[in-house]
Amino acid sequence: MSAVAPPRPAPARRRPRLMGRAPQETQAGLWTYLFLALTMLFAAFPLYWMFVIATSDDEALAKLPPAIVPGDRFMTNVDEVFSLQDVYFAASLVNSVIVATVVTASVLFFCSLAGFAFAKLRFKGSNALMLFVVLTLTVPNQLGIVALYIVMGKLGWNGTLLAVIAPGLVTAFGVFYMRQFIVNTVPDELVESARMDGATTMRVYANIVLPAIRPALAVLGLLTFVATWNDFQWPLITLSGTDFPTSMVAISDLASGNYVIYRRVLAGAFIATVPLLVMLFIGGRQIVRGIMEGAVKS
Amino acid sequence: MSTTRAAPASSSRRAAPERGRSGGDDRRLTWRNRLYRFDMRYMPYLMIAPFFLLFVVFGLFPLLFNAVVSLRNYRLDDPTLPYWAGVENFSRLFGDEDFWNALYNTFGIFLLSSVPQLLLALVVASLLNRKLRAQTWWRVGVLLPYVTPIVASTMVFSVFFSRDFGMANWVLGLFGLGGADDPIDWRADKLHSWIAIATMVNWKWIGYNALLYLAAMQSIPRDVYEAAAIDGAGPWKQLWRITVPMIQPVVLFTVILSTIGGLQLFTEPMLFDPNAQAATGGPNGEWQTIAQLIYKVGWKDLNLGYAAAMSWALFLIILIVAGVNYLVTNRLSGGRK
């Protein structure tokens, strides 16, 4: 023990100065802000630069030092993207909205239903079935992609939005997350007393559980929407070459060919990114919370 | 008969007060009791059924069916081949240079992305763990890359890493590296293309992992740090001696997550290639990953059977590497067992 250490136990719970204070209680200094600002710059610059090129002409990409301020050709570039014949960019945005919305709604409904059942209802086999859900959390779904393609072929769904929507309709993570949240926030007594008043299980779900888990629905909804919107590999496999691409597939189409015009590619990329940036701006708090809660509980 | 059937349910608290009313009510009662019994007994299954049905059909079944396909001759361009291939698809794997090359690339990119990613995430998390002004905004800010579509960001980085007029070369030139006279061709060899792709992966996931670490850091009891004052631990020492061992479960979790994700890398190597449609990962497969090779074998060479076998191989590799990484991290981050 060094001489600096206060006598223990400290009578007035006084903390030693400077050292030994928990980081959470340490006021951030200049260096902390500086380094965080650098991190922010690193995180935001590619997005900013996407916008710079999306608003510029071809010259901007052929000069040194590189262009750093936005140009004035955003509308021109956007017009070009939308009018390209075999890219179907406008349709692809609509498709992405459809896919992400349907998938999100479905995940929220089915996963909260199952999560409620696992959290608050007693039935035979519930533990084993929940264990199954947890185990499947870690299985990389990409590995079944070849067989999924064959299955979709048999159903005749390849090349349609159904092929993209169907595999996303439920997620093991959704059930897991909902269950955890319901266990922690919906008191058993509330469910019991509603039962005593003659409420059916579905009524308990609709009137008690749903209102109580609204924050969790927001979090899961945002995370699901973002992930679905950004999905690339499977939509590429099943949709490329059709008239129904999602926006991610359409952007990759923009970037294919012998001579790629990057101001168009990045204009398209920028348009497809904006909805997510808006969501982060509005729901950022929820997304942060969702990720952090998931970390502590898992 | 209906009365006997209703008997067990009518002893329940809900139905009890309704007893002893007129006959018409009695019939309604039994109907209600049946409904109640159904509700108690079968409703839970009905509620979890949609999840399991959809999950089994579109998640689990393809995974298992993949095993069948891998034992078959499944060529989209030649349906006349004999149905079963036995283990041919698997034995072919061992002699396939493309496969070993892709495996090598996948590991290379994985190492260059996961290690810096998690270390930097730790640093960012420990900074976010201080008392900050506008705390929420810093946290939301580090998530910018997380919500950005990989397709979009890869396009931006593709331009950053172009040989002539690329931002990366220009910045390096400022530090006297490469420069305009001797620019680095990021797509000419393995190491440089790996670095470029790893940069994209790092950019995407540092903030996300930092938030996972931050969450764990905030649940560390404060007196742990007070106790450390006695040794006079500075912030850096504090991070490595106290914080990291205390958040070890989350560290392991992120290691597993980034192993699973990193070994399946697809979008970045695909779109880094100006000739993306070929899925070769560079003119000589400099940065072709396994996921990319699976795509090429399955949907460019139209050999789904072989692609399925490769998927299984990848699955095994992920299992093994995740296991090894788990053990190694457990050691390094101060696990007790």
XYZ file of C-alpha atoms in Angstrom, chain B residues 16-299:
284
model
C -66.402 -20.166 -10.157
C -68.587 -17.136 -9.419
C -70.698 -17.788 -12.478
C -71.996 -21.073 -11.140
C -75.551 -21.617 -10.055
C -77.171 -19.328 -12.554
C -79.965 -20.200 -14.948
C -79.688 -23.000 -17.567
C -78.999 -20.681 -20.485
C -76.010 -19.290 -18.698
C -74.851 -22.809 -17.984
C -74.511 -23.638 -21.632
C -72.637 -20.440 -22.262
C -70.494 -21.301 -19.324
C -69.406 -24.621 -20.730
C -68.669 -23.062 -24.082
C -66.632 -20.445 -22.323
C -64.852 -23.061 -20.305
C -63.903 -24.949 -23.383
C -62.601 -21.770 -24.884
C -60.717 -21.118 -21.691
C -59.206 -24.555 -21.662
C -58.233 -24.281 -25.280
C -56.769 -20.896 -24.575
C -54.677 -22.150 -21.668
C -53.563 -25.356 -23.204
C -53.080 -24.733 -26.890
C -52.793 -21.003 -27.346
C -49.105 -20.923 -26.375
C -48.348 -23.375 -29.161
C -50.373 -21.371 -31.628
C -48.382 -18.316 -30.640
C -44.999 -19.864 -31.202
C -46.132 -21.843 -34.255
C -45.640 -19.102 -36.880
C -42.075 -18.577 -35.754
C -41.163 -22.252 -35.801
C -42.971 -22.943 -39.053
C -41.293 -20.126 -40.935
C -37.973 -20.778 -39.305
C -37.999 -24.478 -40.101
C -39.100 -23.996 -43.707
C -36.793 -21.127 -44.661
C -34.000 -21.464 -42.142
C -33.438 -24.921 -40.804
C -34.604 -27.005 -43.750
C -32.311 -25.320 -46.289
C -29.417 -25.860 -43.911
C -30.107 -29.596 -43.681
C -31.125 -29.944 -47.305
C -27.783 -28.372 -48.125
C -26.198 -31.609 -46.925
C -28.227 -33.617 -49.432
C -27.379 -31.231 -52.251
C -23.687 -31.462 -51.424
C -23.824 -35.208 -52.067
C -25.497 -34.749 -55.421
C -24.575 -33.785 -58.936
C -26.541 -30.585 -59.022
C -25.641 -28.593 -62.069
C -28.088 -25.997 -63.331
C -26.709 -26.369 -66.855
C -26.568 -30.154 -66.990
C -29.449 -32.081 -65.424
C -28.450 -35.327 -67.153
C -25.694 -36.230 -64.696
C -26.304 -39.156 -62.327
C -28.333 -38.125 -59.297
C -25.857 -38.930 -56.554
C -22.252 -37.819 -56.564
C -21.264 -39.440 -53.305
C -18.388 -37.616 -51.669
C -17.026 -36.448 -54.993
C -17.839 -32.799 -54.294
C -15.921 -33.008 -51.046
C -12.903 -34.841 -52.395
C -12.694 -32.339 -55.223
C -12.448 -29.619 -52.597
C -9.061 -30.810 -51.385
C -7.433 -30.488 -54.759
C -9.133 -27.256 -55.682
C -6.586 -24.460 -55.822
C -9.318 -21.840 -55.951
C -10.658 -23.094 -52.653
C -7.311 -22.957 -50.854
C -6.605 -19.566 -52.337
C -9.974 -18.287 -51.167
C -9.400 -19.772 -47.745
C -6.025 -18.034 -47.536
C -7.561 -14.715 -48.573
C -10.435 -15.097 -46.149
C -8.076 -15.663 -43.241
C -5.799 -12.841 -44.299
C -8.622 -10.330 -44.522
C -10.114 -11.697 -41.328
C -6.909 -11.150 -39.356
C -6.426 -7.657 -40.756
C -9.984 -6.709 -39.927
C -10.944 -8.414 -36.685
C -7.873 -7.641 -34.572
C -7.668 -3.876 -35.206
C -11.439 -3.690 -35.180
C -11.830 -5.070 -31.678
C -8.790 -3.270 -30.255
C -9.921 0.086 -31.607
C -13.455 -0.628 -30.415
C -12.048 -1.111 -26.920
C -10.296 2.232 -27.062
C -13.342 4.033 -28.426
C -15.527 2.386 -25.791
C -13.218 3.453 -22.975
C -13.372 7.024 -24.280
C -17.155 6.907 -24.522
C -17.165 5.617 -20.962
C -15.967 8.978 -19.637
C -18.314 11.687 -18.499
C -19.121 13.375 -21.772
C -21.136 16.328 -22.915
C -23.803 15.376 -25.474
C -23.210 11.759 -24.533
C -26.027 10.358 -26.657
C -24.803 12.098 -29.787
C -21.349 10.615 -29.559
C -22.891 7.180 -29.231
C -25.256 7.732 -32.137
C -22.376 9.140 -34.152
C -20.217 6.045 -33.925
C -23.163 4.110 -35.362
C -23.124 5.994 -38.666
C -21.162 3.221 -40.381
C -23.368 0.565 -38.810
C -26.534 1.827 -40.495
C -24.827 2.613 -43.790
C -25.437 -0.104 -46.395
C -22.240 -2.055 -47.008
C -22.998 -1.811 -50.704
C -22.925 1.981 -50.500
C -19.841 2.288 -48.311
C -17.919 -0.272 -50.365
C -18.542 1.861 -53.438
C -17.076 4.873 -51.654
C -14.044 2.945 -50.440
C -13.580 1.475 -53.899
C -13.024 4.992 -55.132
C -10.842 5.881 -52.131
C -8.597 2.986 -53.028
C -8.270 3.640 -56.724
C -4.711 3.802 -57.949
C -4.839 7.172 -59.702
C -6.507 10.080 -57.921
C -7.560 7.883 -55.001
C -7.985 9.500 -51.620
C -5.977 6.776 -49.862
C -2.931 7.280 -52.027
C -3.224 11.033 -51.731
C -3.284 10.873 -47.926
C -0.371 8.437 -47.879
C 1.449 10.798 -50.223
C 1.106 13.581 -47.646
C 3.126 11.376 -45.316
C 5.651 10.657 -47.999
C 4.442 7.175 -48.763
C 3.798 6.174 -52.365
C 2.720 9.520 -53.713
C 1.735 10.608 -57.175
C 4.868 9.286 -58.868
C 4.704 5.842 -57.385
C 1.058 5.241 -56.451
C 0.038 2.044 -54.721
C -2.124 -0.178 -56.868
C -4.539 -1.471 -54.259
C -5.926 -4.101 -56.588
C -2.641 -5.503 -57.830
C -1.619 -7.845 -55.045
C -2.956 -9.732 -52.077
C -1.666 -7.651 -49.192
C -2.835 -4.294 -50.514
C -6.261 -5.518 -51.540
C -6.636 -7.230 -48.168
C -5.765 -3.999 -46.381
C -8.285 -2.073 -48.466
C -11.057 -4.574 -47.762
C -10.133 -4.876 -44.086
C -10.365 -1.098 -43.818
C -13.980 -1.253 -44.998
C -14.798 -3.964 -42.477
C -13.111 -2.062 -39.665
C -14.901 1.122 -40.593
C -18.257 -0.651 -40.500
C -17.938 -2.477 -37.195
C -15.727 -0.476 -34.787
C -18.583 1.683 -33.536
C -20.971 -1.218 -33.098
C -18.464 -3.239 -31.093
C -17.553 -0.154 -29.088
C -21.167 0.136 -27.947
C -21.210 -3.525 -26.936
C -18.070 -2.947 -24.857
C -19.424 0.296 -23.454
C -22.553 -1.454 -22.224
C -20.446 -4.005 -20.393
C -18.062 -1.363 -19.022
C -20.923 0.548 -17.447
C -21.956 -2.442 -15.431
C -18.528 -2.766 -13.781
C -18.895 -1.907 -10.087
C -17.144 1.335 -9.228
C -15.295 0.137 -6.175
C -13.226 -2.114 -8.400
C -11.573 1.008 -9.727
C -11.239 2.493 -6.258
C -9.352 -0.549 -5.148
C -7.038 -0.158 -8.100
C -6.035 3.307 -6.922
C -3.824 1.658 -4.387
C -1.593 0.365 -7.105
C -1.685 3.754 -8.779
C -3.004 2.435 -12.057
C -3.227 5.032 -14.856
C -6.031 5.027 -17.384
C -4.169 2.809 -19.844
C -3.223 0.261 -17.226
C -6.735 0.512 -15.849
C -8.168 -0.414 -19.237
C -6.020 -3.491 -19.653
C -5.756 -4.677 -16.060
C -9.268 -4.014 -14.829
C -11.722 -3.146 -17.562
C -10.900 -5.799 -20.124
C -10.887 -8.736 -17.689
C -14.135 -7.437 -16.191
C -15.917 -7.313 -19.554
C -14.438 -10.571 -20.750
C -17.762 -12.281 -21.577
C -18.650 -9.511 -24.006
C -15.159 -9.597 -25.487
C -15.606 -13.297 -26.158
C -19.041 -12.594 -27.609
C -17.636 -10.039 -30.060
C -14.788 -12.346 -31.007
C -17.280 -15.062 -31.891
C -19.514 -12.589 -33.736
C -16.695 -11.172 -35.790
C -15.397 -14.652 -36.554
C -18.775 -15.751 -37.870
C -19.189 -12.534 -39.831
C -15.607 -12.157 -40.974
C -15.268 -15.634 -42.419
C -18.437 -15.114 -44.454
C -17.299 -11.825 -45.944
C -19.030 -11.286 -49.274
C -20.203 -7.795 -50.178
C -16.908 -5.950 -49.676
C -14.714 -8.242 -51.791
C -17.454 -8.520 -54.423
C -17.899 -4.800 -55.002
C -14.248 -3.864 -54.521
C -13.786 -5.556 -57.886
C -14.572 -3.261 -60.832
C -15.589 -6.450 -62.617
C -17.914 -7.510 -59.810
C -20.172 -9.743 -61.872
C -17.405 -12.267 -62.469
C -17.038 -12.784 -58.707
C -13.394 -13.714 -59.132
C -12.098 -11.224 -56.559
C -9.476 -9.609 -58.754
C -7.964 -10.742 -62.043
C -6.122 -13.592 -60.331
C -8.316 -14.085 -57.301
C -6.169 -11.802 -55.165
C -8.978 -11.125 -52.740
C -11.595 -13.743 -53.532
C -13.158 -14.954 -50.285
C -14.854 -18.300 -49.700
C -18.331 -16.775 -49.647
C -17.528 -15.189 -52.959
C -16.199 -18.440 -54.368
C -19.382 -20.218 -53.272
C -21.349 -17.612 -55.175
C -19.168 -18.013 -58.250
C -19.265 -21.811 -58.226
C -23.003 -21.885 -57.634
C -24.326 -19.119 -59.821
